[in-house]
Coordinates of C-alpha atoms in Angstrom, one line a residue:
M1 CA -193.8 -80.3 -79.9
P2 CA -195.5 -76.9 -79.4
V3 CA -194.8 -74.0 -81.8
I4 CA -192.1 -71.9 -80.2
T5 CA -192.4 -68.2 -81.0
T6 CA -191.2 -66.4 -77.9
I7 CA -188.8 -66.8 -74.9
E8 CA -191.9 -67.3 -72.8
D9 CA -192.7 -70.4 -74.8
L10 CA -189.3 -71.8 -74.0
R11 CA -189.7 -70.9 -70.3
V12 CA -193.0 -72.9 -70.1
L13 CA -191.4 -75.9 -71.8
A14 CA -188.3 -75.7 -69.6
K15 CA -190.5 -75.7 -66.4
K16 CA -192.1 -78.9 -67.6
R17 CA -188.8 -80.7 -68.4
V18 CA -186.3 -79.4 -65.7
P19 CA -186.5 -80.7 -62.1
R20 CA -188.1 -78.1 -59.9
M21 CA -185.0 -77.5 -57.7
F22 CA -182.9 -76.6 -60.7
Y23 CA -185.6 -74.7 -62.6
D24 CA -186.3 -72.7 -59.4
Y25 CA -182.6 -72.0 -59.0
A26 CA -182.5 -70.3 -62.4
D27 CA -186.0 -68.7 -62.2
S28 CA -185.8 -66.9 -58.9
G29 CA -184.5 -63.8 -57.1
S30 CA -183.6 -63.0 -53.5
W31 CA -186.0 -62.1 -50.7
T32 CA -189.3 -60.7 -52.1
E33 CA -187.9 -60.9 -55.7
S34 CA -189.0 -57.3 -56.3
T35 CA -185.7 -56.4 -58.2
Y36 CA -186.0 -59.7 -60.2
R37 CA -189.5 -58.6 -61.3
A38 CA -188.5 -55.0 -61.9
N39 CA -185.6 -56.0 -64.2
E40 CA -188.2 -57.4 -66.6
S41 CA -191.2 -55.1 -66.0
D42 CA -189.2 -51.8 -66.3
F43 CA -188.4 -52.7 -69.9
Q44 CA -192.1 -52.9 -70.7
K45 CA -192.6 -49.2 -69.6
I46 CA -190.2 -48.0 -72.3
K47 CA -192.2 -47.3 -75.5
L48 CA -190.9 -47.2 -79.1
R49 CA -191.5 -44.7 -81.9
Q50 CA -192.8 -46.3 -85.0
R51 CA -191.6 -44.8 -88.3
V52 CA -192.9 -45.5 -91.8
A53 CA -191.9 -45.1 -95.4
V54 CA -188.3 -45.8 -94.5
N55 CA -186.2 -48.1 -96.8
M56 CA -185.9 -51.3 -94.7
E57 CA -183.5 -53.2 -97.1
N58 CA -180.1 -54.5 -96.2
R59 CA -180.5 -54.5 -92.4
S60 CA -177.6 -55.4 -90.1
T61 CA -177.5 -56.1 -86.4
A62 CA -173.7 -56.8 -86.5
T63 CA -171.5 -54.8 -84.2
Q64 CA -168.6 -55.3 -81.7
M65 CA -168.3 -56.0 -78.0
I66 CA -164.8 -55.2 -76.6
G67 CA -163.4 -55.2 -80.1
Q68 CA -164.8 -58.6 -81.0
N69 CA -167.2 -59.0 -83.9
V70 CA -170.7 -60.2 -82.9
A71 CA -173.7 -61.0 -85.0
M72 CA -175.9 -58.9 -82.6
P73 CA -175.1 -57.0 -79.4
V74 CA -175.8 -60.0 -77.2
A75 CA -173.6 -62.4 -75.2
I76 CA -174.6 -65.4 -73.2
A77 CA -174.2 -64.5 -69.5
P78 CA -172.3 -66.6 -67.0
T79 CA -174.8 -68.8 -65.1
G80 CA -173.9 -71.3 -62.3
L81 CA -175.1 -74.9 -62.4
T82 CA -175.9 -74.6 -66.2
G83 CA -175.1 -78.3 -66.6
M84 CA -177.9 -79.2 -64.2
Q85 CA -180.5 -77.5 -66.5
H86 CA -179.5 -80.0 -69.2
A87 CA -176.7 -82.6 -69.4
D88 CA -173.5 -80.9 -70.6
G89 CA -175.4 -77.6 -70.7
E90 CA -172.3 -75.4 -70.9
I91 CA -170.9 -77.2 -73.8
L92 CA -174.2 -77.1 -75.7
G93 CA -174.6 -73.4 -74.9
A94 CA -171.1 -72.6 -76.1
R95 CA -171.7 -74.5 -79.4
A96 CA -174.9 -72.6 -80.1
A97 CA -173.2 -69.3 -79.4
K98 CA -170.3 -70.2 -81.7
K99 CA -172.7 -71.1 -84.5
F100 CA -174.7 -67.9 -84.1
G101 CA -171.6 -65.7 -83.8
I102 CA -172.0 -64.3 -80.3
P103 CA -169.8 -64.7 -77.1
F104 CA -170.5 -67.4 -74.6
T105 CA -169.4 -66.8 -71.0
L106 CA -168.6 -69.7 -68.8
S107 CA -169.2 -69.4 -65.0
T108 CA -166.6 -70.3 -62.4
M109 CA -169.5 -72.3 -60.9
S110 CA -170.2 -74.3 -64.1
I111 CA -170.7 -78.1 -64.2
C112 CA -168.6 -78.5 -67.3
S113 CA -165.0 -77.3 -66.8
I114 CA -163.1 -74.7 -68.8
E115 CA -161.3 -77.6 -70.5
D116 CA -164.6 -79.4 -71.3
V117 CA -166.0 -76.3 -73.1
A118 CA -162.7 -75.7 -75.0
A119 CA -162.7 -79.3 -76.2
G120 CA -166.4 -79.3 -77.0
T121 CA -166.1 -76.2 -79.2
D122 CA -162.8 -77.1 -80.9
R123 CA -161.0 -74.4 -78.9
H124 CA -163.2 -71.6 -80.2
P125 CA -162.6 -68.5 -78.1
F126 CA -165.1 -67.9 -75.2
W127 CA -165.2 -65.7 -72.2
F128 CA -164.6 -66.9 -68.6
Q129 CA -166.3 -65.4 -65.6
L130 CA -164.3 -65.3 -62.4
Y131 CA -165.5 -65.3 -58.8
V132 CA -162.8 -64.2 -56.3
M133 CA -162.2 -66.9 -53.7
K134 CA -160.1 -66.7 -50.5
D135 CA -157.8 -69.3 -52.0
R136 CA -155.7 -67.0 -54.2
G137 CA -153.6 -69.9 -55.5
F138 CA -156.8 -71.4 -56.8
I139 CA -157.7 -68.1 -58.5
E140 CA -154.3 -67.9 -60.1
R141 CA -154.6 -71.5 -61.5
L142 CA -158.1 -70.7 -62.8
I143 CA -156.8 -67.6 -64.7
D144 CA -154.0 -69.7 -66.1
R145 CA -156.4 -72.4 -67.2
A146 CA -158.6 -69.8 -68.9
K147 CA -155.6 -68.5 -70.8
A148 CA -154.6 -72.1 -71.8
A149 CA -158.2 -72.7 -73.1
N150 CA -158.1 -69.7 -75.4
C151 CA -160.5 -67.6 -73.5
S152 CA -160.6 -64.1 -75.1
A153 CA -162.0 -62.1 -72.1
L154 CA -162.2 -62.4 -68.4
V155 CA -165.5 -61.3 -66.7
L156 CA -164.9 -60.5 -63.1
T157 CA -168.0 -60.5 -60.9
L158 CA -168.0 -58.0 -58.1
D159 CA -171.4 -58.3 -56.6
L160 CA -171.2 -61.8 -55.0
Q161 CA -168.8 -61.4 -52.1
I162 CA -171.6 -62.8 -49.9
L163 CA -174.7 -64.7 -51.1
G164 CA -178.2 -63.1 -51.3
Q165 CA -180.9 -65.2 -49.6
R166 CA -182.9 -67.1 -52.2
H167 CA -186.0 -68.6 -50.5
K168 CA -186.8 -71.1 -53.2
D169 CA -183.3 -72.7 -53.0
L170 CA -183.7 -73.0 -49.2
K171 CA -187.1 -74.7 -49.6
N172 CA -185.9 -77.0 -52.3
G173 CA -182.8 -78.0 -50.2
L174 CA -180.4 -76.5 -52.7
S175 CA -177.9 -75.5 -50.1
A176 CA -174.3 -76.2 -49.0
P177 CA -174.2 -79.2 -48.6
P178 CA -177.4 -80.1 -50.5
K179 CA -180.4 -81.2 -48.4
P180 CA -182.9 -82.5 -50.9
T181 CA -186.5 -82.8 -49.6
L182 CA -188.8 -85.8 -50.2
A183 CA -190.8 -83.5 -52.5
T184 CA -187.7 -82.6 -54.5
I185 CA -186.7 -86.3 -54.9
L186 CA -190.2 -87.2 -56.0
N187 CA -190.1 -84.4 -58.5
L188 CA -186.8 -85.6 -59.9
M189 CA -188.5 -88.9 -60.7
T190 CA -191.0 -87.2 -62.9
K191 CA -188.4 -85.9 -65.3
P192 CA -187.2 -89.0 -67.2
R193 CA -185.9 -87.0 -70.2
W194 CA -183.7 -84.9 -67.9
G195 CA -182.6 -88.0 -66.0
L196 CA -181.6 -90.0 -69.1
G197 CA -179.5 -87.1 -70.2
M198 CA -177.7 -87.0 -66.8
L199 CA -177.1 -90.8 -66.9
G200 CA -175.4 -90.2 -70.3
T201 CA -172.8 -87.8 -68.9
K202 CA -170.1 -88.0 -66.3
R203 CA -170.3 -84.2 -65.5
H204 CA -172.4 -83.8 -62.4
G205 CA -170.2 -81.6 -60.1
F206 CA -168.5 -78.2 -60.3
G207 CA -166.0 -79.1 -63.1
N208 CA -163.7 -76.1 -62.5
I209 CA -163.2 -77.1 -58.9
V210 CA -163.3 -80.9 -58.6
G211 CA -159.8 -82.2 -59.0
H212 CA -158.3 -78.7 -58.6
V213 CA -158.8 -78.2 -54.8
K214 CA -157.3 -80.4 -52.1
G215 CA -159.9 -82.1 -49.8
V216 CA -162.9 -81.8 -52.1
E217 CA -164.0 -85.3 -52.9
N218 CA -167.8 -85.2 -53.3
M219 CA -170.8 -82.9 -53.8
G220 CA -171.2 -82.3 -50.1
S221 CA -167.6 -81.2 -49.4
L222 CA -167.6 -79.3 -52.7
S223 CA -170.6 -77.3 -51.9
E224 CA -169.3 -76.6 -48.4
W225 CA -166.0 -75.4 -49.7
T226 CA -167.5 -73.0 -52.2
A227 CA -169.9 -71.6 -49.7
K228 CA -166.9 -70.7 -47.5
Q229 CA -164.7 -69.5 -50.2
F230 CA -166.4 -66.4 -51.6
D231 CA -164.2 -63.6 -50.4
P232 CA -166.1 -60.8 -48.5
G233 CA -162.8 -58.8 -48.4
L234 CA -162.8 -58.3 -52.2
N235 CA -161.7 -54.7 -53.0
W236 CA -160.4 -52.6 -55.9
G237 CA -156.8 -53.6 -55.1
D238 CA -157.8 -57.2 -56.0
V239 CA -159.3 -56.0 -59.3
E240 CA -155.9 -54.5 -60.1
W241 CA -154.1 -57.7 -59.2
I242 CA -156.4 -59.8 -61.3
K243 CA -156.1 -57.4 -64.3
K244 CA -152.3 -57.8 -64.2
R245 CA -152.4 -61.5 -63.7
W246 CA -154.9 -62.0 -66.6
G247 CA -153.3 -59.5 -69.0
G248 CA -156.1 -59.6 -71.5
K249 CA -159.6 -58.0 -72.0
L250 CA -161.2 -57.5 -68.6
I251 CA -165.0 -56.9 -68.0
L252 CA -166.3 -55.9 -64.6
K253 CA -169.8 -57.3 -63.8
G254 CA -172.1 -56.0 -61.1
I255 CA -171.9 -52.2 -61.4
Q256 CA -175.2 -50.4 -60.4
D257 CA -173.9 -47.1 -59.0
V258 CA -172.2 -44.1 -60.8
E259 CA -169.5 -43.9 -58.1
D260 CA -168.6 -47.6 -58.7
A261 CA -168.7 -47.0 -62.4
K262 CA -166.1 -44.3 -62.0
L263 CA -163.9 -46.7 -60.0
A264 CA -164.3 -49.3 -62.7
V265 CA -162.9 -46.7 -65.2
N266 CA -160.0 -46.0 -62.9
S267 CA -159.3 -49.8 -62.6
G268 CA -158.4 -49.9 -66.3
A269 CA -161.0 -52.5 -67.3
D270 CA -162.2 -52.7 -70.9
A271 CA -165.9 -52.8 -70.1
L272 CA -168.4 -52.8 -67.2
I273 CA -171.7 -54.6 -67.0
V274 CA -174.6 -52.7 -65.4
S275 CA -176.0 -55.7 -63.4
N276 CA -177.8 -56.5 -60.2
H277 CA -177.1 -60.3 -60.6
G278 CA -180.5 -60.9 -62.1
G279 CA -182.2 -59.7 -58.8
R280 CA -180.5 -62.5 -56.9
Q281 CA -178.4 -60.4 -54.5
L282 CA -179.7 -57.0 -53.2
D283 CA -183.5 -57.2 -53.3
G284 CA -184.8 -53.6 -53.6
A285 CA -182.0 -52.5 -55.8
E286 CA -182.8 -50.5 -59.0
S287 CA -183.5 -52.5 -62.2
S288 CA -180.6 -52.7 -64.6
I289 CA -182.4 -50.8 -67.4
R290 CA -183.2 -47.9 -65.0
A291 CA -179.6 -47.8 -63.7
L292 CA -178.1 -47.9 -67.2
P293 CA -178.7 -44.3 -68.5
Q294 CA -177.0 -42.5 -65.6
I295 CA -174.0 -44.8 -65.8
V296 CA -173.7 -44.3 -69.6
D297 CA -173.9 -40.5 -69.1
A298 CA -171.2 -40.6 -66.4
V299 CA -168.6 -42.9 -67.9
G300 CA -169.8 -44.1 -71.4
S301 CA -167.2 -42.0 -73.1
Q302 CA -164.4 -43.6 -71.1
I303 CA -165.3 -47.3 -70.9
E304 CA -167.6 -49.6 -72.8
V305 CA -170.9 -50.0 -71.0
H306 CA -172.8 -53.3 -71.2
M307 CA -175.9 -54.4 -69.3
D308 CA -177.8 -57.5 -68.2
G309 CA -181.0 -58.3 -66.3
G310 CA -184.5 -58.8 -67.5
I311 CA -183.8 -59.3 -71.3
R312 CA -186.5 -61.5 -72.6
S313 CA -186.8 -60.3 -76.2
G314 CA -185.0 -58.6 -79.1
Q315 CA -187.0 -55.4 -78.3
D316 CA -185.3 -55.4 -74.8
V317 CA -181.9 -55.6 -76.5
L318 CA -182.8 -52.7 -78.8
K319 CA -184.1 -50.5 -75.9
A320 CA -180.8 -51.2 -74.0
R321 CA -178.8 -50.3 -77.1
A322 CA -180.8 -47.1 -77.5
L323 CA -180.0 -46.1 -73.9
G324 CA -176.3 -46.5 -74.5
A325 CA -175.4 -50.2 -73.9
K326 CA -172.8 -51.4 -76.4
G327 CA -173.7 -55.0 -75.5
T328 CA -176.3 -57.0 -73.5
Y329 CA -176.3 -60.4 -71.8
I330 CA -179.0 -63.1 -71.6
G331 CA -179.0 -65.5 -68.7
R332 CA -182.5 -66.8 -68.0
S333 CA -183.5 -66.5 -71.7
F334 CA -180.6 -68.8 -72.6
L335 CA -181.3 -71.2 -69.7
Y336 CA -185.0 -71.5 -70.7
G337 CA -183.9 -72.6 -74.2
L338 CA -181.4 -75.0 -72.8
G339 CA -183.8 -76.6 -70.3
A340 CA -186.5 -76.9 -72.9
M341 CA -184.5 -78.4 -75.8
G342 CA -180.8 -78.5 -75.2
E343 CA -178.5 -77.0 -77.8
E344 CA -181.5 -76.7 -80.3
G345 CA -183.3 -74.7 -77.6
V346 CA -180.4 -72.3 -77.1
S347 CA -180.2 -71.7 -80.9
K348 CA -184.0 -71.1 -80.9
A349 CA -183.7 -68.5 -78.2
L350 CA -181.0 -66.7 -80.1
Q351 CA -183.0 -66.8 -83.3
I352 CA -186.1 -65.4 -81.5
I353 CA -184.1 -62.6 -80.0
H354 CA -182.4 -61.8 -83.2
R355 CA -185.6 -61.7 -85.3
E356 CA -187.3 -59.5 -82.8
L357 CA -184.3 -57.2 -82.7
D358 CA -184.1 -57.0 -86.5
L359 CA -187.8 -56.4 -87.1
T360 CA -188.2 -53.8 -84.3
M361 CA -185.1 -51.9 -85.5
A362 CA -186.7 -51.7 -88.9
F363 CA -190.1 -50.6 -87.6
C364 CA -188.3 -47.8 -85.7
G365 CA -186.7 -46.5 -88.9
H366 CA -183.2 -48.0 -88.8
T367 CA -181.4 -50.6 -90.8
N368 CA -178.1 -50.6 -88.9
I369 CA -177.7 -51.3 -85.2
E370 CA -174.9 -48.7 -85.1
T371 CA -177.2 -45.8 -85.8
V372 CA -179.7 -46.7 -83.1
D373 CA -180.0 -44.1 -80.3
K374 CA -182.5 -42.6 -77.9
G375 CA -184.3 -41.2 -80.9
I376 CA -186.2 -44.5 -81.3
L377 CA -187.8 -44.1 -77.8
L378 CA -190.9 -42.2 -76.9
P379 CA -189.9 -39.3 -74.7
G380 CA -191.2 -39.5 -71.2
T381 CA -191.2 -43.3 -71.1
Y382 CA -187.6 -43.8 -70.1

């Protein structure tokens, strides 16, 4: 086992252990992948101010996201097909998040169902991410199931009414229905560790949908149904309807524009997530960290602003916090850990990010995450 010191170490190991079609699904963007790359590279342009001779004792990264206590301002982002990175992946991720003291967000397009995750974590509260489908009855049932499973927040994704074109998925045959290529099948055969894990679980389809939708009997019909169900007619009226139906904490994901941020405030949501879907939708869109400051300036006093996209270290978390994000989300950083080492890998990813956050905060002259602001950043670099 190599010594794991960074998220990049986990990524390299995950690439070795996860079948290419599923690794590529997680580690890719749409079209030219320019926004996907910018999400990460724009963090590197922001420089920190090192301070010295400051008392670094009694440091704390603890804070709150939508009124919930968190060990650091980080939540695990909703990611589709998580259970194909590693057997029972969503359950393992939720367990690691529970132990660490941060929120786990389950995707509508998860392999393990809402009920699976609730049972696997002894009904510890987690967040549920909702995609709006044309079948409104199915949406109502999903919301009711999330309530019954003790979910403490609903994350409504607004930027996937239609799917961005992801070239790697097309080349790997990860389509609806799936059309695996010979190369993909041969690659699967080279991942015995992954294969043994999959043989040991019954969870191989979209757990939130199978058994809950009439006429969906297999992976082919399931994929075809989901591809046709994302609702291109989604509008702010639907957001209002979902807020009333849910009745609890509501977070809106996919905000990149100040005008949309203002509409999010008017919707009555509790928080918004500055996000471009990890660069998987509109290629050429601004990176999340560059879009963040103007949205914080416009609505940060009226709604809690979070962000995701490109976070690969605790330093990235600190930079986002300095620019006004009350919380951040990790998607790929979490998936790399999961694909590399299962639950242990997710815990390792969280430990790496926390240690980097804690040490960098101290080097910048702060001992409490609540006091961090733009003052830790070098002027002219953000």
